[in-house]
Short mmCIF file of C-alpha atoms in Angstrom, two decimals:
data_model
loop_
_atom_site.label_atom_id
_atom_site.label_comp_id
_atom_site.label_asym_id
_atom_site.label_seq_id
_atom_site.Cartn_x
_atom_site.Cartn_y
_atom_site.Cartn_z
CA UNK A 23 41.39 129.13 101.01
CA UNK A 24 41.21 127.70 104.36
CA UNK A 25 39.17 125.13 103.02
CA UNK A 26 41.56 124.37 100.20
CA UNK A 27 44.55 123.97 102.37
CA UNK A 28 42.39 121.51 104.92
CA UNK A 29 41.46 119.17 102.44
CA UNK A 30 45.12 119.06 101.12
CA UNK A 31 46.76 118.40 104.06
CA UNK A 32 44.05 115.49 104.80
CA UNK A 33 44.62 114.09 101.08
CA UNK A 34 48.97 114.01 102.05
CA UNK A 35 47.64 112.49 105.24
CA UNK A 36 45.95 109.90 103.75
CA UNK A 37 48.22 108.87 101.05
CA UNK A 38 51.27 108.76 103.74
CA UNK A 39 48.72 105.81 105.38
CA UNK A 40 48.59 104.17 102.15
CA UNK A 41 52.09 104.28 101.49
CA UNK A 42 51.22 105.01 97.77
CA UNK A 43 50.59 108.69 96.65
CA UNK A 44 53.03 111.71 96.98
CA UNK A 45 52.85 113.77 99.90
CA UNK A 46 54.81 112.80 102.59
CA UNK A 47 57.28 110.46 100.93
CA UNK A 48 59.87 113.74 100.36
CA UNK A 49 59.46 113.93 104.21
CA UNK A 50 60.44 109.74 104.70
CA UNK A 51 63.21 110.45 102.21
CA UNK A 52 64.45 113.37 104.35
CA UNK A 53 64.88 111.71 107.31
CA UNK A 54 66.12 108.04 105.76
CA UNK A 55 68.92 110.31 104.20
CA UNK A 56 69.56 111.62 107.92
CA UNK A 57 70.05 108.39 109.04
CA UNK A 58 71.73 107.20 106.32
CA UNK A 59 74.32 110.13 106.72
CA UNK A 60 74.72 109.16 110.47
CA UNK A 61 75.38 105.49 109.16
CA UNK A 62 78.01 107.09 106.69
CA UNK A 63 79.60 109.04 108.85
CA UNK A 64 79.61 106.36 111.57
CA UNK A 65 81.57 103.98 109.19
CA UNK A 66 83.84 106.46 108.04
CA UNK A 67 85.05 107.32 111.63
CA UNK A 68 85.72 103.50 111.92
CA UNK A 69 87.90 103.39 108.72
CA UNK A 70 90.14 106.32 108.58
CA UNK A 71 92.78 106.72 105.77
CA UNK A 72 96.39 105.05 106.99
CA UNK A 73 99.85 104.70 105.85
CA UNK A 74 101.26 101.43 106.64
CA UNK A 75 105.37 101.23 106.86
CA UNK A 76 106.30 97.50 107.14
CA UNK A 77 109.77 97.16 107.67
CA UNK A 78 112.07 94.01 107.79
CA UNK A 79 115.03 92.62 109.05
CA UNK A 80 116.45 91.69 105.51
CA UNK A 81 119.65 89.25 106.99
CA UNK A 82 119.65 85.80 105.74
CA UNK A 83 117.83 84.29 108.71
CA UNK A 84 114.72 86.78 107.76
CA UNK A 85 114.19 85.64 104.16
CA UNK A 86 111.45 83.05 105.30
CA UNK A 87 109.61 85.68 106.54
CA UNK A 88 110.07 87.64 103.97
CA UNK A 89 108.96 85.30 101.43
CA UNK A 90 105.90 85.08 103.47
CA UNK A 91 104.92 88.50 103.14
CA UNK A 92 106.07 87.85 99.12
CA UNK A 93 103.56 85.04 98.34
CA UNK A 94 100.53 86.53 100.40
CA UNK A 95 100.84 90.25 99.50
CA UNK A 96 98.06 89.57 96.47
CA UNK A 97 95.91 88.56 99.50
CA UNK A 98 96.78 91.72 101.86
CA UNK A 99 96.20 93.89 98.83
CA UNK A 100 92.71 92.81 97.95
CA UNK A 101 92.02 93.58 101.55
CA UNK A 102 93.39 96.82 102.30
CA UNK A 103 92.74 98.57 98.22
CA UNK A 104 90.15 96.17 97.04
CA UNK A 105 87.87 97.85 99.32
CA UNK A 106 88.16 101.64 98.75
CA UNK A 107 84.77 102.01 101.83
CA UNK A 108 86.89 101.28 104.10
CA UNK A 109 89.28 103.91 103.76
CA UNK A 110 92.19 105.32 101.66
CA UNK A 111 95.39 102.39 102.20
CA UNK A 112 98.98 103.48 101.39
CA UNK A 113 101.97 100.67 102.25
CA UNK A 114 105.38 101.77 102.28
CA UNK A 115 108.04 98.74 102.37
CA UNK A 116 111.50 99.00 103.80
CA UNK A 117 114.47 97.02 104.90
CA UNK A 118 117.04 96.55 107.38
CA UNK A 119 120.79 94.83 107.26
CA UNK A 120 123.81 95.18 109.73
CA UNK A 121 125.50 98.08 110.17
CA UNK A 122 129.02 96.73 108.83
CA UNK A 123 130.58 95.01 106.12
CA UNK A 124 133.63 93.67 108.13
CA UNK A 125 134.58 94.16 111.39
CA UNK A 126 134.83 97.81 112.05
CA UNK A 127 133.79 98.71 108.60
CA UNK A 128 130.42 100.63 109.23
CA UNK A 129 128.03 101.14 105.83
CA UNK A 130 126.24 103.97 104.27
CA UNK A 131 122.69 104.43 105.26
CA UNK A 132 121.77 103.89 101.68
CA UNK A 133 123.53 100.29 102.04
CA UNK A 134 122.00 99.09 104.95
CA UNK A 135 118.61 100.64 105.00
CA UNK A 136 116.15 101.02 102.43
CA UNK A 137 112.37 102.96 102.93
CA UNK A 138 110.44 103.21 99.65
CA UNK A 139 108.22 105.62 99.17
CA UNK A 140 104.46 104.93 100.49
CA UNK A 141 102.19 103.50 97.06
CA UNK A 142 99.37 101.44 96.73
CA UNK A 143 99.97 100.62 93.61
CA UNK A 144 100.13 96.70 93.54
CA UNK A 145 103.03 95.99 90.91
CA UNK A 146 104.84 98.82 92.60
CA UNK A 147 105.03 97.19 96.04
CA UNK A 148 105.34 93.64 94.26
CA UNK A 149 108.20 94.93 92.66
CA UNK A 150 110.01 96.88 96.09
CA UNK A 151 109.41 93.53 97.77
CA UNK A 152 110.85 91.36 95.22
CA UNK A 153 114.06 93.55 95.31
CA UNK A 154 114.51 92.84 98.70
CA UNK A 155 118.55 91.41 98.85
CA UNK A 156 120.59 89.85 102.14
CA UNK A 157 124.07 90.49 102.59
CA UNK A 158 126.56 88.97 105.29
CA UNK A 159 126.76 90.36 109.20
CA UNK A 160 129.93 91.41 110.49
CA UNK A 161 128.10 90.86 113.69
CA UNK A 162 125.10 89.22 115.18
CA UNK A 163 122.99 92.26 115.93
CA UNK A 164 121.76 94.51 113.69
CA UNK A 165 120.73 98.09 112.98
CA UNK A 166 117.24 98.16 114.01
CA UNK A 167 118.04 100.75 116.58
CA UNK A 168 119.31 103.14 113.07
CA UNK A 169 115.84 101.97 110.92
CA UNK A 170 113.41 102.89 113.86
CA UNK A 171 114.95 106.24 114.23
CA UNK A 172 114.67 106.91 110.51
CA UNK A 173 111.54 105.70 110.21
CA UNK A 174 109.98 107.85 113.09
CA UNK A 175 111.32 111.21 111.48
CA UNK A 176 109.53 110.03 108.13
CA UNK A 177 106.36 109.41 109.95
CA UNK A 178 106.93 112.75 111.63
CA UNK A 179 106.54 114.60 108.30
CA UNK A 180 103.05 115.66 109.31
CA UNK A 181 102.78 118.17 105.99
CA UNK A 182 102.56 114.71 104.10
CA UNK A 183 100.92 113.15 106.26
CA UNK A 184 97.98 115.33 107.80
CA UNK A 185 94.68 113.77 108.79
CA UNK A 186 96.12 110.49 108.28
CA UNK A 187 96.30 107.57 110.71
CA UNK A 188 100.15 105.54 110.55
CA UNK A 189 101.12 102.33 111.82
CA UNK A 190 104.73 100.81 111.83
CA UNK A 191 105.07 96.83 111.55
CA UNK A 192 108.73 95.80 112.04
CA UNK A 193 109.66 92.16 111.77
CA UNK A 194 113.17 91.22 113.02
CA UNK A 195 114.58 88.01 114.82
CA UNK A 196 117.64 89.82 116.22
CA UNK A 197 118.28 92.36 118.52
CA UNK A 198 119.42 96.52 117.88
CA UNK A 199 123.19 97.61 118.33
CA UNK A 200 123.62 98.85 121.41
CA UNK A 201 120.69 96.93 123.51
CA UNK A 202 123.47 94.47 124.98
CA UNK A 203 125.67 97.04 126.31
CA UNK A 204 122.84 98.47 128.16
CA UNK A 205 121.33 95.03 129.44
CA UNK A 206 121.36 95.05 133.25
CA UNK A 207 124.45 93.52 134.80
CA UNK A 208 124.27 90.62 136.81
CA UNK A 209 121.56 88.97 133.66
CA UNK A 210 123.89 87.67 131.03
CA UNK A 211 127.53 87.06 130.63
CA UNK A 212 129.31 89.21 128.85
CA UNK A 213 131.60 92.62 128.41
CA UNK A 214 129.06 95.70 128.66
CA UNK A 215 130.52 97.93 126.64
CA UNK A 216 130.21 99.10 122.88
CA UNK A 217 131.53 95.52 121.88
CA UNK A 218 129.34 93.02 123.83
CA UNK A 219 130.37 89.53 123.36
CA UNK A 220 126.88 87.17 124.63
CA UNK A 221 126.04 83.90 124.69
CA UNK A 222 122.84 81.45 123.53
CA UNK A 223 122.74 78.24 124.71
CA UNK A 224 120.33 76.09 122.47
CA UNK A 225 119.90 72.76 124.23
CA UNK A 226 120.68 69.85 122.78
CA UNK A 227 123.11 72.42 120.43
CA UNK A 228 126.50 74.02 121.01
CA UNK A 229 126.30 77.68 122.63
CA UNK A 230 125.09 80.51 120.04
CA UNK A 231 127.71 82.88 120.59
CA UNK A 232 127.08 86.72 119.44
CA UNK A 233 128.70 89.64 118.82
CA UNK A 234 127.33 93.58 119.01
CA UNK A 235 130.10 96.00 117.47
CA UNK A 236 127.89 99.32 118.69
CA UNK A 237 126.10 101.48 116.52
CA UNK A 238 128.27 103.60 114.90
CA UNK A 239 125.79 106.67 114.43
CA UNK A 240 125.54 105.87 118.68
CA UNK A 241 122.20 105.76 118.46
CA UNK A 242 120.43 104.41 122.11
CA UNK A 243 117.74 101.68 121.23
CA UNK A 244 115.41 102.32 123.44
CA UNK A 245 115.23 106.27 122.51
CA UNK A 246 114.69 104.58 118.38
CA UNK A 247 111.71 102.79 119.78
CA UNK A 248 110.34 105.65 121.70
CA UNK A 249 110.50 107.74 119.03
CA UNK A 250 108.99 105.38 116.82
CA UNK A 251 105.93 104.77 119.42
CA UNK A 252 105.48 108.71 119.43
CA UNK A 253 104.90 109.06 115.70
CA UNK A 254 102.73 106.10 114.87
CA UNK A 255 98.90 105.20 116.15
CA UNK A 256 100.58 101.89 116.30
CA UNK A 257 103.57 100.51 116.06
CA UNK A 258 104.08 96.76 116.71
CA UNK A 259 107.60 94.75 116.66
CA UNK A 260 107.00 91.10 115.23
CA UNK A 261 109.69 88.98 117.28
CA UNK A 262 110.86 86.15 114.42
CA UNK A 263 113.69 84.73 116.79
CA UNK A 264 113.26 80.71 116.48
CA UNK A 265 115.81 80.62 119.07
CA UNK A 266 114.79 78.15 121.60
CA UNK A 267 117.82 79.14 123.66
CA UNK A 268 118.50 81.76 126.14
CA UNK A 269 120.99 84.23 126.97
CA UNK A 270 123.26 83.20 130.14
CA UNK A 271 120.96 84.83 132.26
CA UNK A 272 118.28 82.35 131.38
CA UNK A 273 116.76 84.99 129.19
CA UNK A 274 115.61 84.41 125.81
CA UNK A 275 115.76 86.51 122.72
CA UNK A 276 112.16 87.35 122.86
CA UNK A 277 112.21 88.48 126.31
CA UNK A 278 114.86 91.23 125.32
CA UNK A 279 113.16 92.20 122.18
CA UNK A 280 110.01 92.32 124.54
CA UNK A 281 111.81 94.53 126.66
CA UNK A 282 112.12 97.24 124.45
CA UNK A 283 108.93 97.65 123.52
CA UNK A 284 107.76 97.50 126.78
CA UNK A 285 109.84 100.25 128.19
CA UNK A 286 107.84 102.98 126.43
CA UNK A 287 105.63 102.90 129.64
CA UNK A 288 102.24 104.15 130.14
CA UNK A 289 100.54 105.92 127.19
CA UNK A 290 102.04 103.25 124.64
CA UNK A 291 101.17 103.09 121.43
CA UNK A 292 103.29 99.76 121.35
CA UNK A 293 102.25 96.22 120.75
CA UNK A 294 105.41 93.32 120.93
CA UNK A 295 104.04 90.50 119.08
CA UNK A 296 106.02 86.74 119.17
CA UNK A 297 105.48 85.28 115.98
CA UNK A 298 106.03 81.21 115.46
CA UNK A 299 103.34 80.86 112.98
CA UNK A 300 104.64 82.28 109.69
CA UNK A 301 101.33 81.59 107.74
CA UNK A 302 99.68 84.10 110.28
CA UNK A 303 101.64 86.85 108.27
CA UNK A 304 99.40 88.02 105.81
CA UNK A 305 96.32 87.74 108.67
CA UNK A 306 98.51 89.69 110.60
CA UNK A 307 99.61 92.80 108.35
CA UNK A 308 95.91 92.85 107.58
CA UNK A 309 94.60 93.09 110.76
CA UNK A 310 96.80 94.98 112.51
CA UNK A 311 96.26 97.81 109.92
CA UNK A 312 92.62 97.91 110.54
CA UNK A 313 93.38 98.35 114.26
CA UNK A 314 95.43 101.09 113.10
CA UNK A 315 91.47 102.35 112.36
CA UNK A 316 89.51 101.07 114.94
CA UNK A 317 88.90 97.81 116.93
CA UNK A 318 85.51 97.73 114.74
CA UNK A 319 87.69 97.82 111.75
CA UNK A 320 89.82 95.01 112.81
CA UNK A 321 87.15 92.48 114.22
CA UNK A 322 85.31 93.08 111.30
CA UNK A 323 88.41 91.80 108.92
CA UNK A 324 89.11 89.08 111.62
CA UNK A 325 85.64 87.53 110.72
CA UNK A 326 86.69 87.00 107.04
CA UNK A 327 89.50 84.53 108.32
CA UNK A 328 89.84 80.89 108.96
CA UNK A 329 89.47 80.01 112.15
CA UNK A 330 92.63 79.36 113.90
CA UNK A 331 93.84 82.35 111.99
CA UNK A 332 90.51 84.21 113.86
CA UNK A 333 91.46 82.78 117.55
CA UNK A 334 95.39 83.50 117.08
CA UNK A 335 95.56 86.57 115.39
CA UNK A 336 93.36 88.25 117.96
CA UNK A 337 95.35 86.73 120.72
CA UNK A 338 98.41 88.54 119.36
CA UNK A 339 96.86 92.01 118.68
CA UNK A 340 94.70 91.98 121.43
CA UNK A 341 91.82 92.69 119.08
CA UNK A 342 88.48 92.98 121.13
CA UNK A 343 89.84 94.04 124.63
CA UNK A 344 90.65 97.62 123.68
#
């Protein structure tokens, strides 16, 4: 029997060395499927599932922007569902206006703010994105602070949201009620109080002059952003303003916006992101939700586009230096 088993094991032997006979192929299978496993599992860590909320200023200024995100939303949906490898995509889109429809007449949340439900069903979103309407301001600002807030307690639902990753893109060229009357004295001119009268001087233009009624829910900006930046993986404020001009504290609107992203502090899950390239959108939704993943994710999606897309893009997101 001994005899038996000897020349067996020599025959297995020999037809591993030839590559050609059965023996120890089962064992090459076994540990390709090991490594193949690792390889899976490797690339699903690097593409976890993630609800994207992308949320827009929806005043008249905004609509270029939001036309943007219109015409190249076939081309962020074949990136983020055309490739169901690299993780399960759901988009919710939302909207922003002011808070008021005349001066001291504040509106129903329903009326200023809209947050559809998260799909990723393409004619879905095409159609919530298409339905997007402006209105008139009563004032300059508008009710980011409000939208943020909102937005944080519906990414807080962790029972619908559990094991997921979620990243918040807002796009807005204003600022929140309520940021002005907290702006350090001594920087711009102006009343600080609920109703903050500023200034914008454009040169070569007459004076931008703006008005902040207060949010009437008296909700505190910065708090809305915090919030926000606590219950997202990332959440990253796309500054629109083509405001050359600054505030009379030689301050522009950027700066501010900048500001209050940038006061989360240390452990930030906040990006601020100053936008003059509008073509960069669709790059930029794109991207920025694969970072949501990894930085592997999002380099790997970088290499697709052109170029200057590549080299800007990057810049912005600070893809590769995480």
């Amino acid at each position: 029997m001994s005899d038996i088993k000897k020349r067996l094991e020599d025959k297995l032997r020999q037809s591993g060395a030839a590559g050609a006979l059965p023996g120890t192929a089962p064992r090459q299978i076994g540990q390709g499927s090991v490594s193949e496993r690792a390889e899976q599992e490797r690339q699903r860590a690097q593409y976890a599932p993630v609800d994207v909320y992308l949320l827009s200023d929806a005043t008249s200024s905004m609509f270029p922007v939001i036309h943007t995100v219109r015409d190249g939303f076939d081309a962020i949906a074949q990136e983020l569902f055309g490739h169901p490898e690299r993780g399960d995509i759901r988009i919710s889109i939302g909207y922003v206006r002011d808070h008021y429809q005349g001066v001291g007449v504040p509106m129903r949340e329903e009326d200023f703010l809209t947050i559809h439900p998260l799909s990723a069903d393409l004619g879905t979103l095409q159609r919530y994105i298409r339905g997007i309407r402006s209105i008139t301001n009563a004032d300059n600002v508008e009710g980011y602070e409000c939208a943020w807030l909102r937005l944080a307690e519906l990414m807080g639902a962790h029972e619908t949201t559990a094991g997921r990753k979620q990243i918040a893109v807002f796009f807005g060229d204003e600022l929140p009620h309520g940021f002005l009357a907290q702006y350090t004295a001594g920087e711009m001119r102006g009343t600080h109080s609920p109703r903050t009268e500023y200034s914008v001087t454009v040169p070569g233009k007459s004076p931008y002059h703006g008005l902040d009624l207060g949010c009437p829910n008296n909700v505190d900006p910065y708090k809305a952003w915090k919030a926000l930046d606590a219950s997202a993986n990332l959440a990253i404020f796309v500054g629109c303003s083509e405001q050359e001009g600054m505030l009379a504290g030689g301050v522009g609107v950027d700066v501010l916006q900048r500001k209050i992203v940038d006061s989360v502090g240390p452990g930030s899950h906040s990006k601020y992101v100053s936008l003059e390239d509008r073509s960069l959108i669709p790059g930029l939704i794109m991207v920025a939700t694969r970072l949501a993943q990894s930085n592997y994710a999002a380099q790997q999606t970088l290499a697709q586009l052109p170029d200057h897309q590549r080299r800007q893009i990057a810049g912005l997101l600070g893809v590769g230096n995480q």
